Amino acid sequence: MELYYDIVVLGGGPSGISASISARRLGAKVLLIEKNGVLGGMSTAGLLNVWCGDSYSKIFQKVIKNTTKKTDSGRRIFSPETLKYEYIKLIEEYGVDVLLHSFVCDVSVKNGRIESIKTASKSGYTSVFASNFIDATGDGDVANLCGIPFEMGREDGLTQPMTVEFMIGGVDSENALFKQARGNAYLQQKMQEYLSDGRISRPVGLIILIEALEPNTAFCNMTNVIGVDGTNVLDITKAEFEARKQIPQIIKFLRENVKGYENAYVITSACTVGARETRRLKGKYTLTYLDVQDGRFFDDWLVDGAKYCFGVHNPNGKVDAVIGKPVETGKRYTIPYGCFVSDKIENLAFAGRCISGDHYAHSSYRVMPICFAMGEGVGSCVAYAFANGLKVNSLTLSDVKKVQQLIEEEI
Ligand SMILES: Cc1cc2nc3c(=O)[nH]c(=O)nc-3n(C[C@H](O)[C@H](O)[C@H](O)COP(=O)(O)OP(=O)(O)OC[C@H]3O[C@@H](n4cnc5c(N)ncnc54)[C@H](O)[C@@H]3O)c2cc1C
């Protein structure tokens, strides 16, 4: 099978959804390709239920309008189940075409341009031809197939742990600990005891429990698998196994120690292990720790108003999961055009957690509200390039200023 589009977005997570909507809004014929049977990436298939950080993304505002509630502790929580059809409504509203159950497995590149990408599915191989492409796979799969260089992990190559999220029932919501559990000295000590005598296998450590919209339930972000590469299928398989084996141990720990979880049980777990950190593609500019910490303003921004702390879950799997640098910045920052394009391929841009940044900057911009903003910026940028016959990776500052006006329009 062969398909023809103006713009093709690979990966239907937060960044891919917003990139496809933004490009479609500006008149391009857009196809969004996703390997799962649901759109939303980590926000649905990954069974997350809380938005961390913030951005000025208008599409994110649309998504949260009827789906999200602010808790007493200030968390913005949602139901991943609800998002599954909210995304369908949104995609249909804008007229984006979608191909689910389709894994992007190959690219055809000629003279520095992608001619087509290939997907594998029940239909066999499908070749999709387009003028421009956006890699929103989280892992930079498409850019990698094109030979764009990347970095992974911190200086010693270790990456943040992989995690299977799960949902807990039987919670006494009125009395249960949620955000307070994380810094609770008694629980930390108990966790140390369980780790020392093997009742919980390392590297489970941090106690991360999130209140849910559904009564008497909670979400748990506590399984941890370290020393695995989220782009290696053998490691991904190992991580699925290890994380799922940790779930009964964690439930037992919660029942025995944490207030409100005495009758806790597992309702369901994510259908896929989540990778916090894989390829960080080498773009024309690499966003740094200091850019984020200082709240740097770039004239050629494609993302404005990004805000989150440095959220590094320790690659060593120790309990003190967040590294020793200042964690909270309190400042909003911008992400420039150069983080989303490379010198190598003229008709490809990237969005989401695979963009060009260092290990620490990545730990901030990887959260979902910022990924939505990336998709919005990149979708507008690529649609602008398409409409004006320009190379995606060669826009001038004056072009990017025009893209900024598009991003700021009402949607
Ligand atoms: C365990 C964990 C907990 C987290 N907790 C939070 C949290 O509480 N709040 C928060 O805001 N952020 C959280 N994050 C971060 C956030 O979820 C991700 O960084 C964010 O979802 C990245 O968005 P994305 O669009 O780049 O990628 P993703 O959400 O990963 O979406 C990428 C999409 O591309 C698809 N895809 C991948 N490869 C291919 C391929 N080759 N072909 C076709 N499709 C493909 C995937 O199936 C997926 O749907 C967490 C991350 C993890 C791993």
PDB file of N, CA and C in Angstrom, residues 168-174 178 212-218 265 267:
ATOM      1  N   ILE A 168      -4.333   1.425  41.526  1.00  0.00           N
ATOM      2  CA  ILE A 168      -4.650   0.682  42.745  1.00  0.00           C
ATOM      3  C   ILE A 168      -6.099   0.925  43.149  1.00  0.00           C
ATOM      4  N   GLY A 169      -6.793  -0.159  43.559  1.00  0.00           N
ATOM      5  CA  GLY A 169      -8.134  -0.030  44.129  1.00  0.00           C
ATOM      6  C   GLY A 169      -8.100  -0.292  45.623  1.00  0.00           C
ATOM      7  N   GLY A 170      -9.249  -0.155  46.275  1.00  0.00           N
ATOM      8  CA  GLY A 170      -9.343  -0.423  47.710  1.00  0.00           C
ATOM      9  C   GLY A 170      -8.685   0.638  48.574  1.00  0.00           C
ATOM     10  N   VAL A 171      -8.537   1.833  48.040  1.00  0.00           N
ATOM     11  CA  VAL A 171      -7.859   2.910  48.776  1.00  0.00           C
ATOM     12  C   VAL A 171      -8.896   3.694  49.587  1.00  0.00           C
ATOM     13  N   ASP A 172      -8.554   3.957  50.827  1.00  0.00           N
ATOM     14  CA  ASP A 172      -9.401   4.804  51.674  1.00  0.00           C
ATOM     15  C   ASP A 172      -9.037   6.261  51.358  1.00  0.00           C
ATOM     16  N   SER A 173      -9.658   6.793  50.306  1.00  0.00           N
ATOM     17  CA  SER A 173      -9.232   8.097  49.762  1.00  0.00           C
ATOM     18  C   SER A 173      -9.280   9.216  50.788  1.00  0.00           C
ATOM     19  N   GLU A 174     -10.236   9.145  51.724  1.00  0.00           N
ATOM     20  CA  GLU A 174     -10.376  10.208  52.734  1.00  0.00           C
ATOM     21  C   GLU A 174      -9.131  10.334  53.592  1.00  0.00           C
ATOM     22  N   PHE A 178      -0.969  10.631  49.903  1.00  0.00           N
ATOM     23  CA  PHE A 178      -0.631  10.704  48.477  1.00  0.00           C
ATOM     24  C   PHE A 178       0.704  11.439  48.354  1.00  0.00           C
ATOM     25  N   ALA A 212      -6.509   9.755  42.492  1.00  0.00           N
ATOM     26  CA  ALA A 212      -7.148   9.567  41.179  1.00  0.00           C
ATOM     27  C   ALA A 212      -8.512  10.234  41.145  1.00  0.00           C
ATOM     28  N   LEU A 213      -9.019  10.481  39.945  1.00  0.00           N
ATOM     29  CA  LEU A 213     -10.370  11.026  39.800  1.00  0.00           C
ATOM     30  C   LEU A 213     -11.408  10.002  40.240  1.00  0.00           C
ATOM     31  N   GLU A 214     -11.125   8.721  39.958  1.00  0.00           N
ATOM     32  CA  GLU A 214     -12.065   7.662  40.301  1.00  0.00           C
ATOM     33  C   GLU A 214     -12.004   7.417  41.806  1.00  0.00           C
ATOM     34  N   PRO A 215     -13.169   7.319  42.500  1.00  0.00           N
ATOM     35  CA  PRO A 215     -13.170   7.181  43.961  1.00  0.00           C
ATOM     36  C   PRO A 215     -12.437   5.927  44.428  1.00  0.00           C
ATOM     37  N   ASN A 216     -11.771   6.044  45.582  1.00  0.00           N
ATOM     38  CA  ASN A 216     -11.091   4.913  46.237  1.00  0.00           C
ATOM     39  C   ASN A 216     -10.030   4.234  45.376  1.00  0.00           C
ATOM     40  N   THR A 217      -9.412   5.031  44.540  1.00  0.00           N
ATOM     41  CA  THR A 217      -8.314   4.501  43.733  1.00  0.00           C
ATOM     42  C   THR A 217      -7.131   5.463  43.784  1.00  0.00           C
ATOM     43  N   ALA A 218      -5.983   4.961  43.351  1.00  0.00           N
ATOM     44  CA  ALA A 218      -4.782   5.795  43.262  1.00  0.00           C
ATOM     45  C   ALA A 218      -3.916   5.246  42.132  1.00  0.00           C
ATOM     46  N   TYR A 265      -5.306  -3.124  46.288  1.00  0.00           N
ATOM     47  CA  TYR A 265      -5.081  -4.188  45.297  1.00  0.00           C
ATOM     48  C   TYR A 265      -4.863  -3.550  43.920  1.00  0.00           C
ATOM     49  N   ILE A 267      -5.685  -2.760  40.215  1.00  0.00           N
ATOM     50  CA  ILE A 267      -6.803  -2.789  39.258  1.00  0.00           C
ATOM     51  C   ILE A 267      -6.260  -3.118  37.868  1.00  0.00           C
TER      52      ILE A 267
END
